[in-house]
Amino acid sequence: MKPLRLTLSVLMAVLPFHAQQDSGVSLTIRFVDGTNRFHVGEVVPIELLFRASISNTYDMEMRNYDRSGRLNIEQFHVTPPGRDPLQNYYSIGGFMGGGLGGPRELSNEPQIMHEDLNEWVALDQPGHYSLYVTSGRVTRRDATKSEPVELRSNSLEFDVVAADPAWQQQTLGSATATLNMESSTAEEKNAALRTLRFLDTPASVRELVHLLGTHSDGSWDEVAGLSGSRYQSIVVRELEQQMSRPDVALTGNYLLILAKLKYQLDHKPLPPYPEKDTEEQKIWNDRRQAQDKELTEEQDALYEKAAALVSNKWGSARAETVQTLLLRPSREPGDVKPLGELSAEEVAAAFLNLSQDQQWNLLSTFWERLRVPAMTTPLKKIVEQPNMGHQLLRDVALRRLYDLEPSEATPIFIREIRYPHLDNGMFTVKGDTLGLLPNETLPQFDQMLSDRLAQNDSRTNGLDAQLIGRYSTKAILTKVKSTYESSAGQWDCVTEDGFVVYFLRVDPDYGVKRLAQAPSACMTKSLPAVVKMQRWSEVEPGIIVRLNGPDLNRARQAAEALANYGSPRAENALWDRLRRFHAQWTERANELKDRPGMPTEANEAMGFQFGLVEAIGRAQAWFLNNEQITDLENLTLGQERDNVKRWHWSSPVDLSISFFGEQVQATINSQYTATELTSLQSKLAQYPRGTKFWVNAFGSPERVASVLAVIKDIAAEHGFQVDSPQPTR
């Protein structure tokens, strides 16, 4: 059995990095305010100062958080060693990494990062300790590459003293007072919450349990404080007892934490992954799968309990609990309804109590669990709001209303076409949504749309162009042409696409001519339309001209258009353009690196190379063998070359299947991506006969089965072999 990829990726994220040491950059640590004496459970704040003695050489990653909760870019070494409070938490289940950040050039002026030692090390016993930090934030760059630098800080000595009950009570009281005080700032409340998290007394644990149940899905400090507490039995007891309170929301985080902690009380954590022993790896993965199965069963039991308790909940706690049931992961085929006997009316009523972001999430991802007639009323209330903070909610709500009750939605569509909502100054219902009506044309809107589109200061140009492309008749062709030509070459992509779709429909020759002069990969309606009209050959030469033009932004758009829709003969044009780019920039390759103050010329060149290389390597109409990938790698300059290197393939080839709403997404070898089955079939057919594919599928079993059937049909036709584990839900 193949190892689970998610499991391995989590493990790899915390393995030690291999880096060179460097005397030109340093890391210094110090305690904030100079203190070096702390109570057990007191926050231990540390400042990390990064400094470079050589300019324009070192870059520092500024990210200080991770979506998994903890960023392992630093390691905190304490002697005698303390306890990692979250070791068990991270040993169960998979976690998603990543977060916002970016590099910053280091100089002799120190860059300071603020950390709390308690995040990584809990010092539960009084004593005398020493600390140093190692970091992987810094890289050294030269003309061709960047390499990580291993930094080790100075050492600090400090003392931890016993925390007497009076100090603990005072600390707890001060933190809870700050959290309950309306005048407290967000920064003050965050600091108070971290104080509660690290205090780790029975009283602070109870306060965190209360906060978790009365805040919308809980903060990371609530989750981590309960998961990392020494008092796991108290945490589990308090969480279980609080479940039945009418004002406590049983959120997904609440149920997951309780399931994990109950599991941890009865099981020892898995040992480290055996990197070198394949037999032990199989045993380890079998144990991991058994662990995940037990955890899932524990969660399902808690979801059942939450469903039984929902009728006793009040207000927002009830709405949040209903949302949790609606968001519950699918386990079996056809499992789309929430647990328990929630009435459609109850679901609809609870939906209106949710935040706009929560409403959008449910409508976008879990519509099948909401698709009941009772949802007509809350959907109408949403779309009829005069102004809305969430810029995506009105569109998806109107789309779902049309899906549920077209007769109720159609008058709203007509009104929205006539009087578009401008939420925060922007139209928020997409042309695609308003284009769902079955009418071939809507002549009654011809004059109004063409007049609006001609207004220089209109906020709805993009929408009006799309609506003209979808519904307008030839009667306004002259006026639309005049408006278009008055700013030819200056329209944004969405507006340009709407214009060209209209021209292709009512004046095809003119539309083909305009498309050849203004191609862009984001013209998602007109480019497929001209392919369907079998007139792509008239457009492609103009796109190739744009590919070779001096404007690198437009050249990149041309490359992306050729990758998505181009014929095989476009491949030669892309290779030729890359060879000329390589010859132009090979002596300046060190400039093609994202850095502060990057010159515009280099920035545009780097973006163009990225688009050009991606177009060659990920195109739909052709396939690269390993020799061609090597050629592409050798022609690619800078860091982008590492991305190309990963495209080398061997059999079996990884094929990942997942679903986003109603759309399938298939990724082959982390290189080719298809969002519908026809393009997936076409791409698979380009692989040599005898190729084996290892398919990982994520989604409901019935949806996965339908896609696997298509894959197996194409495999039988072209001599492939397909193997796959059970679908991952």
XYZ file of C-alpha atoms in Angstrom:
729
model
C 0.000 0.000 0.000
C 1.289 3.433 -0.855
C 1.909 5.828 2.065
C -0.751 8.486 2.516
C 0.551 11.669 0.939
C -1.078 14.024 3.423
C 0.510 12.182 6.314
C 3.959 12.316 4.747
C 3.655 15.994 3.845
C 2.876 16.827 7.461
C 5.908 14.897 8.643
C 8.211 16.443 6.087
C 7.178 19.919 7.241
C 8.798 19.420 10.629
C 11.981 17.568 9.645
C 15.282 19.392 10.293
C 16.464 21.521 7.399
C 19.916 21.161 5.867
C 21.600 24.504 5.421
C 24.995 26.112 5.322
C 26.378 28.278 8.088
C 27.430 31.826 7.285
C 29.362 34.451 9.241
C 27.839 37.361 7.299
C 24.485 37.144 9.073
C 23.576 36.745 12.733
C 20.706 35.988 15.070
C 20.544 37.452 18.575
C 17.841 36.712 21.137
C 16.838 38.643 24.240
C 14.055 38.668 26.781
C 11.629 41.566 26.482
C 12.196 44.274 29.140
C 15.384 42.538 30.218
C 13.699 40.274 32.767
C 14.984 36.720 33.204
C 12.754 35.461 36.018
C 9.317 33.992 35.305
C 6.581 32.078 37.100
C 5.461 28.645 35.984
C 2.697 29.426 33.481
C 3.821 33.004 32.814
C 4.245 34.195 29.235
C 7.956 34.248 28.299
C 8.273 36.838 25.481
C 11.427 36.779 23.365
C 12.753 39.074 20.662
C 14.760 37.599 17.777
C 17.055 40.115 16.050
C 18.287 39.241 12.546
C 21.131 41.311 11.120
C 23.382 41.082 8.030
C 26.872 42.591 7.871
C 26.909 42.376 4.046
C 24.282 44.302 2.049
C 22.224 43.016 -0.884
C 23.016 39.373 -0.090
C 20.620 37.964 2.487
C 16.823 37.713 2.488
C 14.639 36.980 5.497
C 11.222 35.313 5.404
C 8.812 37.581 7.290
C 5.968 35.091 7.773
C 5.191 34.520 11.452
C 2.188 32.179 11.357
C 0.934 29.033 9.660
C -2.587 27.794 8.921
C -1.838 24.692 11.003
C -1.374 27.015 13.988
C 2.367 26.765 14.451
C 5.216 27.913 12.215
C 8.221 25.618 12.633
C 10.738 27.938 11.039
C 12.504 28.359 14.396
C 13.536 25.735 16.929
C 13.751 26.643 20.635
C 16.368 24.630 22.544
C 15.909 24.638 26.313
C 18.125 22.918 28.901
C 16.904 21.091 30.895
C 14.259 20.263 28.274
C 10.643 21.230 28.772
C 7.426 19.755 27.377
C 6.163 20.365 23.856
C 2.551 21.212 24.715
C 1.198 20.410 21.246
C 3.129 17.248 20.427
C 0.064 15.027 20.813
C -2.197 17.503 19.012
C -0.011 17.432 15.888
C 0.445 13.663 16.047
C -3.231 13.028 15.193
C -4.862 14.037 11.909
C -3.559 16.071 8.962
C -2.905 19.790 8.903
C -2.791 22.409 6.178
C 0.268 24.648 6.135
C 0.981 27.959 4.485
C 0.323 31.584 5.279
C 0.893 35.097 4.043
C 4.422 36.436 4.062
C 7.358 37.252 1.873
C 11.086 37.943 1.837
C 12.750 41.112 3.018
C 16.336 42.061 2.368
C 18.499 42.045 5.491
C 20.890 44.835 6.359
C 22.881 45.935 9.382
C 19.663 47.425 10.763
C 18.128 44.522 12.716
C 14.817 42.947 11.783
C 12.981 41.967 14.968
C 10.570 39.057 15.356
C 8.489 38.642 18.524
C 7.831 35.145 19.846
C 6.598 33.489 23.040
C 8.739 30.599 24.272
C 5.600 28.947 25.699
C 4.367 28.264 22.147
C 7.012 25.547 21.759
C 8.172 24.729 25.281
C 6.072 24.451 28.447
C 8.178 24.767 31.585
C 6.022 23.058 34.203
C 8.717 22.816 36.875
C 10.682 25.541 38.691
C 14.376 25.611 37.942
C 17.323 27.286 36.253
C 17.261 27.048 32.448
C 19.289 28.004 29.384
C 17.921 28.773 25.909
C 19.211 29.218 22.382
C 17.332 29.383 19.067
C 18.073 28.010 15.607
C 16.319 29.539 12.603
C 15.753 28.784 8.934
C 14.323 32.183 8.002
C 17.363 33.504 6.158
C 18.657 32.643 2.690
C 21.797 33.791 0.896
C 21.465 34.551 -2.798
C 24.082 34.625 -5.501
C 23.931 34.998 -9.267
C 22.051 31.757 -9.904
C 20.332 30.499 -6.764
C 19.365 30.996 -3.135
C 20.496 28.729 -0.331
C 19.192 28.518 3.248
C 21.488 29.672 6.015
C 21.515 27.900 9.376
C 21.505 30.462 12.167
C 22.184 29.769 15.831
C 21.609 32.458 18.410
C 23.392 33.379 21.592
C 22.388 31.585 24.811
C 20.286 33.064 27.608
C 20.094 31.977 31.247
C 16.830 32.365 33.137
C 14.913 31.125 36.168
C 11.403 29.743 36.514
C 9.863 29.959 39.985
C 6.795 28.275 41.428
C 3.497 30.065 40.844
C 1.683 30.618 44.124
C -2.161 30.547 44.130
C -2.408 34.304 44.722
C -0.333 35.090 41.607
C -2.332 32.592 39.535
C -5.642 34.062 40.695
C -4.504 37.629 40.038
C -3.239 36.706 36.540
C -6.477 34.875 35.723
C -8.640 37.724 36.997
C -6.743 40.362 35.059
C -6.937 38.367 31.807
C -10.665 37.617 32.091
C -11.399 41.242 32.991
C -9.605 42.405 29.838
C -11.525 39.911 27.714
C -14.866 41.000 29.167
C -14.192 44.730 28.973
C -15.799 46.387 25.938
C -13.139 49.110 25.871
C -10.288 46.591 25.499
C -8.546 46.728 22.134
C -8.170 43.653 19.910
C -4.439 43.595 20.723
C -5.154 43.677 24.467
C -7.692 40.882 24.161
C -5.301 38.727 22.141
C -2.616 39.200 24.784
C -5.095 38.301 27.537
C -6.142 35.171 25.674
C -2.525 34.036 25.354
C -2.078 34.670 29.060
C -5.004 32.317 29.748
C -3.650 29.754 27.299
C -0.206 29.516 28.904
C -1.332 29.912 32.529
C -2.661 26.347 32.368
C -4.455 25.990 35.691
C -7.765 24.184 36.252
C -9.471 27.584 36.512
C -7.909 28.917 33.280
C -8.859 25.683 31.505
C -12.498 26.155 32.504
C -12.407 29.716 31.204
C -10.978 28.547 27.857
C -13.687 25.882 27.591
C -16.305 28.588 28.173
C -14.728 30.829 25.519
C -14.553 28.009 22.987
C -18.268 27.340 23.316
C -19.390 30.957 23.191
C -17.138 32.286 20.385
C -17.674 31.569 16.694
C -15.597 28.411 16.120
C -12.903 29.502 18.574
C -9.505 31.117 18.135
C -6.217 29.282 17.776
C -5.217 30.194 21.326
C -8.383 28.599 22.705
C -7.768 25.444 20.648
C -4.061 25.267 21.501
C -4.570 26.141 25.157
C -6.975 23.233 25.665
C -5.025 20.813 23.472
C -1.714 21.591 25.190
C -2.946 21.638 28.784
C -1.540 19.354 31.467
C -5.104 18.840 32.687
C -6.477 16.789 29.810
C -8.998 14.923 31.973
C -10.422 18.225 33.241
C -10.594 19.601 29.702
C -12.519 16.574 28.418
C -14.886 16.592 31.415
C -15.605 20.318 31.062
C -16.145 20.080 27.294
C -18.535 17.160 27.709
C -20.490 18.822 30.505
C -20.777 22.099 28.602
C -22.189 20.472 25.437
C -25.764 20.501 26.742
C -25.787 24.159 27.785
C -28.284 26.111 25.640
C -25.896 29.040 25.066
C -22.937 26.886 23.922
C -22.354 26.503 20.187
C -21.108 23.054 19.178
C -18.779 24.110 16.388
C -16.593 21.935 14.226
C -13.534 22.945 16.251
C -15.330 22.132 19.493
C -16.192 18.604 18.360
C -12.787 17.983 16.787
C -10.869 19.040 19.905
C -13.073 16.950 22.171
C -12.686 13.925 19.885
C -8.898 14.333 19.769
C -8.493 14.774 23.504
C -10.715 11.798 24.309
C -8.623 9.744 21.899
C -5.342 11.013 23.378
C -6.385 10.027 26.897
C -6.702 6.393 25.843
C -3.860 6.068 23.307
C -0.148 6.657 23.175
C 1.087 8.875 20.300
C 2.617 7.235 17.241
C 6.407 6.984 17.195
C 8.376 9.057 14.666
C 7.966 8.016 11.049
C 10.590 5.348 10.143
C 12.382 7.091 7.282
C 14.658 4.203 6.236
C 12.757 0.980 6.999
C 10.115 0.180 4.365
C 8.558 -2.629 6.391
C 8.248 -0.398 9.431
C 6.800 2.312 7.206
C 3.963 -0.031 6.201
C 3.286 -0.874 9.842
C 3.383 2.817 10.749
C 0.945 3.746 7.974
C -1.424 0.944 8.963
C -1.396 2.245 12.526
C -1.954 5.795 11.281
C -4.960 4.705 9.224
C -6.388 2.804 12.194
C -5.852 5.908 14.321
C -7.644 8.111 11.789
C -10.523 5.622 11.627
C -10.974 5.651 15.403
C -10.807 9.438 15.496
C -13.451 9.642 12.755
C -15.721 7.300 14.698
C -15.257 9.447 17.804
C -16.144 12.570 15.829
C -19.221 10.945 14.298
C -20.474 9.977 17.739
C -20.096 13.593 18.864
C -21.943 14.834 15.754
C -24.777 12.460 16.639
C -24.856 13.906 20.140
C -24.800 17.466 18.786
C -27.766 16.642 16.529
C -29.696 15.362 19.548
C -28.911 18.532 21.522
C -29.615 21.142 18.847
C -33.291 21.570 19.752
C -32.245 22.765 23.233
C -29.964 25.514 21.914
C -30.784 29.228 21.807
C -30.172 31.963 19.236
C -26.716 32.099 17.707
C -25.633 28.946 19.579
C -28.414 27.065 17.810
C -27.534 28.562 14.437
C -23.842 27.713 14.892
C -24.682 24.140 15.901
C -26.940 23.695 12.880
C -24.128 25.027 10.687
C -21.759 22.472 12.224
C -24.163 19.692 11.278
C -24.488 21.063 7.761
C -20.699 21.165 7.394
C -20.179 17.651 8.732
C -17.885 15.616 6.438
C -19.565 13.039 4.185
C -18.900 9.432 5.159
C -21.079 7.317 2.870
C -22.509 7.506 -0.690
C -25.397 9.923 -0.889
C -24.638 11.320 2.559
C -25.554 14.943 1.884
C -28.113 15.719 4.567
C -27.263 16.881 8.101
C -27.400 14.473 11.009
C -30.547 14.164 13.057
C -34.087 15.093 12.171
C -33.588 18.801 11.575
C -36.628 20.210 9.867
C -36.182 22.230 6.671
C -37.742 25.208 8.449
C -35.202 24.950 11.266
C -32.308 24.848 8.814
C -33.685 27.882 6.962
C -34.223 29.860 10.169
C -30.758 29.034 11.489
C -29.215 30.024 8.157
C -30.365 33.639 8.535
C -28.634 33.889 11.933
C -25.234 33.066 10.451
C -22.662 35.619 9.382
C -22.469 36.533 5.700
C -19.164 34.681 5.385
C -20.705 31.526 6.879
C -23.719 31.844 4.591
C -21.475 32.167 1.555
C -19.434 29.126 2.613
C -22.519 26.938 2.999
C -24.102 28.083 -0.265
C -20.828 27.619 -2.165
C -19.722 24.264 -0.763
C -22.665 22.471 0.828
C -25.622 23.524 -1.277
C -27.026 19.999 -1.527
C -27.557 20.001 2.246
C -29.575 23.210 1.973
C -31.503 22.458 -1.193
C -34.996 22.422 0.309
C -38.017 24.607 -0.612
C -37.901 26.298 2.799
C -34.628 27.979 1.760
C -36.480 30.120 -0.781
C -37.406 32.699 1.863
C -33.931 33.272 3.370
C -32.355 33.368 -0.095
C -34.813 36.053 -1.211
C -34.074 38.059 1.926
C -30.362 37.945 1.135
C -30.578 38.976 -2.504
C -33.050 41.765 -1.733
C -30.782 43.482 0.800
C -30.008 47.031 -0.430
C -26.313 46.814 0.412
C -24.100 43.915 1.395
C -20.641 43.728 2.938
C -19.726 40.336 1.451
C -19.037 40.845 -2.245
C -19.622 37.202 -3.246
C -22.755 36.360 -1.253
C -25.422 38.086 -3.367
C -24.268 36.289 -6.512
C -24.235 32.777 -5.073
C -27.535 33.360 -3.236
C -29.246 34.465 -6.456
C -27.783 31.508 -8.337
C -29.045 29.088 -5.660
C -32.473 30.740 -5.640
C -32.723 30.251 -9.402
C -31.696 26.612 -8.989
C -34.349 26.122 -6.288
C -37.249 28.187 -7.626
C -36.693 29.691 -11.113
C -40.092 31.395 -11.049
C -39.141 33.241 -7.827
C -35.686 34.156 -9.089
C -36.537 35.320 -12.627
C -38.155 38.668 -11.638
C -35.122 39.362 -9.433
C -32.810 38.580 -12.378
C -34.720 41.043 -14.552
C -34.584 43.701 -11.838
C -30.849 43.091 -11.302
C -30.168 43.543 -15.023
C -32.079 46.818 -14.981
C -30.765 48.102 -11.631
C -27.487 46.329 -10.717
C -26.617 46.368 -7.030
C -23.404 48.238 -6.343
C -22.129 46.898 -3.028
C -19.202 49.064 -1.920
C -19.204 50.628 -5.374
C -18.877 47.333 -7.279
C -21.446 45.188 -9.074
C -21.697 41.925 -7.168
C -23.892 39.688 -9.332
C -21.816 38.148 -12.105
C -22.742 38.188 -15.750
C -22.524 34.370 -15.732
C -25.268 34.224 -13.112
C -27.542 36.733 -14.847
C -26.938 34.806 -18.053
C -28.719 31.699 -16.730
C -32.124 32.719 -18.055
C -33.339 30.478 -20.914
C -34.047 33.445 -23.226
C -31.914 33.524 -26.369
C -32.095 37.327 -26.373
C -33.676 40.091 -24.294
C -34.321 42.871 -26.835
C -36.076 45.061 -24.256
C -32.697 45.745 -22.658
C -30.767 46.553 -25.859
C -30.987 50.328 -25.636
C -30.512 50.524 -21.875
C -27.385 48.305 -21.868
C -25.772 50.040 -24.835
C -26.440 53.463 -23.261
C -24.967 52.373 -19.935
C -21.934 50.854 -21.609
C -21.233 54.123 -23.431
C -20.983 56.089 -20.174
C -17.355 56.884 -19.393
C -17.823 56.887 -15.620
C -20.040 53.799 -15.404
C -19.292 51.323 -12.591
C -20.989 48.499 -14.484
C -19.051 48.403 -17.784
C -17.854 44.856 -17.240
C -21.303 43.571 -16.345
C -23.020 45.460 -19.175
C -20.568 44.098 -21.734
C -21.204 40.551 -20.497
C -24.967 41.043 -20.620
C -24.734 42.468 -24.155
C -22.619 39.478 -25.135
C -25.255 37.120 -23.717
C -28.603 38.721 -24.580
C -28.401 41.717 -26.965
C -29.581 41.634 -30.568
C -27.922 42.848 -33.744
C -30.074 45.981 -33.605
C -27.470 47.809 -31.496
C -24.379 46.522 -33.347
C -23.391 49.912 -34.778
C -23.595 51.637 -31.394
C -21.713 48.852 -29.578
C -18.974 48.902 -32.228
C -18.627 52.663 -31.833
C -18.308 52.358 -28.050
C -15.803 49.537 -28.364
C -13.611 51.255 -30.945
C -13.550 54.503 -28.968
C -11.302 52.746 -26.438
C -9.991 49.785 -28.421
C -7.104 48.086 -26.671
C -7.896 49.771 -23.321
C -10.788 47.645 -22.051
C -10.223 45.341 -19.092
C -10.349 41.622 -19.752
C -13.917 40.996 -18.557
C -15.308 43.878 -20.613
C -13.274 42.935 -23.684
C -14.549 39.373 -23.402
C -18.170 40.547 -23.311
C -17.700 42.745 -26.379
C -16.043 40.003 -28.403
C -18.646 37.376 -27.454
C -21.320 39.752 -28.759
C -19.406 40.384 -31.998
C -18.804 36.658 -32.539
C -22.541 36.076 -32.191
C -23.940 38.876 -34.352
C -20.985 39.759 -36.658
C -18.593 36.747 -36.618
C -16.028 38.146 -39.058
C -15.616 41.320 -37.028
C -15.492 39.307 -33.786
C -12.731 37.028 -35.076
C -10.756 40.053 -36.242
C -11.053 41.767 -32.852
C -10.125 38.619 -30.946
C -6.979 38.153 -33.002
C -5.887 41.653 -32.026
C -6.650 41.465 -28.303
C -6.192 37.884 -27.052
C -5.873 37.127 -23.366
C -6.162 33.859 -21.474
C -8.742 35.445 -19.164
C -11.209 35.863 -22.059
C -12.993 32.726 -20.925
C -16.054 33.081 -23.158
C -14.754 34.365 -26.480
C -11.726 32.072 -26.814
C -13.737 28.829 -26.427
C -16.416 30.329 -28.680
C -14.035 30.873 -31.578
C -12.673 27.328 -31.095
C -16.235 25.991 -31.236
C -16.812 28.028 -34.401
C -13.760 26.225 -35.890
C -12.103 29.556 -36.631
C -9.202 29.281 -34.214
C -6.747 29.102 -37.114
C -7.703 32.696 -38.004
C -6.974 33.905 -34.465
C -3.813 31.988 -33.583
C -1.393 33.869 -35.891
C -2.338 37.174 -34.266
C -1.771 35.695 -30.817
C 1.680 34.502 -31.873
C 2.468 38.031 -33.081
C 1.493 39.318 -29.627
C 3.693 36.618 -28.052
C 6.693 38.075 -29.859
C 5.839 41.705 -29.176
C 7.762 44.080 -26.858
C 4.969 44.342 -24.256
C 5.838 41.448 -21.936
C 2.565 41.592 -20.022
C 0.564 41.123 -23.217
C 3.091 38.564 -24.429
C 2.500 36.542 -21.267
C -1.272 36.714 -21.838
C -0.699 35.446 -25.377
C 1.415 32.552 -24.076
C -1.297 31.569 -21.608
C -3.949 31.719 -24.333
C -1.839 29.442 -26.557
C -1.389 26.999 -23.662
C -5.129 26.755 -23.072
C -6.441 26.766 -26.625
C -3.531 26.668 -29.061
C -2.953 24.012 -31.689
C 0.162 21.818 -31.619
C 1.900 24.181 -34.061
C 1.810 26.885 -31.380
C 4.309 24.809 -29.399
C 7.163 25.722 -31.756
C 6.378 29.425 -31.395
C 6.536 29.167 -27.600
C 9.850 27.282 -27.654
C 11.358 29.798 -30.077
C 10.273 32.680 -27.853
C 11.789 31.019 -24.776
C 15.117 30.464 -26.541
C 15.296 34.146 -27.446
C 14.375 35.150 -23.908
C 17.073 32.837 -22.539
C 19.697 34.344 -24.839
C 18.632 37.859 -23.806
C 18.705 37.262 -20.037
C 21.207 34.457 -19.442
C 23.946 36.917 -18.415
C 21.498 38.679 -16.085
C 19.881 35.624 -14.536
C 20.680 36.835 -11.019
C 18.221 39.711 -11.577
C 15.291 37.333 -12.042
C 14.583 36.956 -8.340
C 11.762 38.511 -6.386
C 13.288 41.008 -3.983
C 12.531 44.377 -2.410
C 12.976 47.278 -4.830
C 13.075 44.999 -7.869
C 13.366 47.031 -11.131
C 10.251 47.035 -13.311
C 12.121 45.553 -16.282
C 13.324 42.544 -14.277
C 9.936 42.101 -12.611
C 8.135 42.004 -15.958
C 10.777 39.672 -17.406
C 10.446 37.279 -14.480
C 6.646 37.265 -14.818
C 6.888 36.704 -18.564
C 9.302 33.786 -18.168
C 6.999 32.208 -15.594
C 3.996 32.461 -17.925
C 6.003 31.249 -20.918
C 7.502 28.240 -19.143
C 4.150 27.315 -17.601
C 2.537 27.559 -21.041
C 5.041 25.143 -22.580
C 5.014 22.728 -19.653
C 1.295 22.671 -18.842
C -0.333 23.128 -22.255
C -3.391 21.113 -23.207
C -2.536 20.310 -26.836
C 0.899 18.707 -26.402
C 2.843 16.480 -24.051
C 6.467 16.793 -22.898
C 8.647 13.732 -22.571
C 11.513 13.734 -20.077
C 14.055 14.823 -22.687
C 11.932 17.869 -23.502
C 11.507 18.642 -19.808
C 15.295 18.607 -19.473
C 15.543 21.038 -22.397
C 12.936 23.259 -20.744
C 14.807 23.100 -17.450
C 18.059 24.147 -19.132
C 16.376 27.110 -20.820
C 14.736 28.345 -17.624
C 16.564 30.949 -15.556
C 16.454 31.609 -11.824
C 14.254 29.927 -9.242
C 11.613 28.942 -11.769
C 14.005 26.216 -12.915
C 13.309 24.257 -9.706
C 9.615 24.107 -10.602
C 10.383 22.636 -14.021
C 12.660 20.022 -12.477
C 9.662 18.562 -10.620
C 7.881 17.809 -13.889
C 10.140 14.861 -14.730
C 7.926 11.802 -14.565
C 8.055 8.056 -14.370
C 5.443 5.342 -14.247
C 3.319 5.155 -12.110
C 2.165 8.732 -12.584
C 0.268 10.468 -9.802
C -3.274 11.522 -10.741
C -5.232 13.447 -8.116
C -9.005 13.932 -8.359
C -10.932 16.415 -6.206
C -14.107 18.477 -6.403
C -14.822 22.157 -5.865
C -18.558 22.630 -5.660
C -19.913 21.132 -8.864
C -16.559 21.203 -10.678
C -14.059 18.379 -10.915
C -10.342 19.170 -10.720
C -7.804 16.617 -11.899
C -4.043 17.090 -11.539
C -1.545 14.847 -13.322
C 2.024 14.671 -11.989
C 1.518 18.054 -10.231
C 1.837 19.463 -13.750
C -1.276 19.201 -15.880
C -4.643 20.354 -14.541
C -8.075 19.668 -16.033
C -11.352 21.089 -14.765
C -13.642 18.992 -16.913
C -13.564 15.391 -18.102
C -13.085 16.072 -21.824
C -9.756 17.840 -21.304
C -8.696 15.147 -18.810
C -9.374 12.435 -21.385
C -7.458 14.385 -24.024
C -4.418 14.839 -21.780
C -4.332 11.215 -20.593
C -4.457 10.062 -24.218
C -1.113 11.814 -24.837
C 0.809 9.551 -22.430
C 2.657 6.543 -23.910
C 0.942 3.159 -23.959
C 1.737 1.074 -20.908
C 1.890 4.049 -18.541
C 0.576 3.287 -15.063
C -1.463 5.856 -13.139
C -1.832 5.942 -9.371
C -5.139 7.716 -8.677
C -5.904 9.487 -5.400
C -9.502 10.674 -5.247
C -11.044 13.060 -2.730
C -14.817 13.401 -2.667
C -18.070 11.532 -2.198
C -17.805 7.919 -3.422
C -20.506 8.290 -6.058
C -18.843 11.352 -7.643
C -15.440 9.685 -7.515
C -16.853 6.524 -9.084
C -18.197 8.426 -12.099
C -14.801 10.044 -12.760
C -12.915 6.771 -12.252
C -15.187 5.136 -14.816
C -14.149 7.735 -17.406
C -10.463 7.274 -16.527
C -10.716 3.491 -16.839
C -12.438 3.802 -20.226
C -9.638 5.957 -21.608
C -7.100 3.591 -20.034
C -8.632 0.609 -21.793
C -8.645 2.470 -25.100
C -5.011 3.607 -24.891
C -3.372 0.735 -23.038
C -2.913 2.333 -19.594
C -3.000 0.743 -16.178
C -4.919 2.422 -13.363
C -4.608 1.678 -9.663
C -6.226 3.559 -6.825
C -6.841 3.309 -3.084
C -10.275 3.760 -1.568
C -11.634 7.290 -2.132
C -10.733 9.804 0.568
C -13.761 11.679 1.814
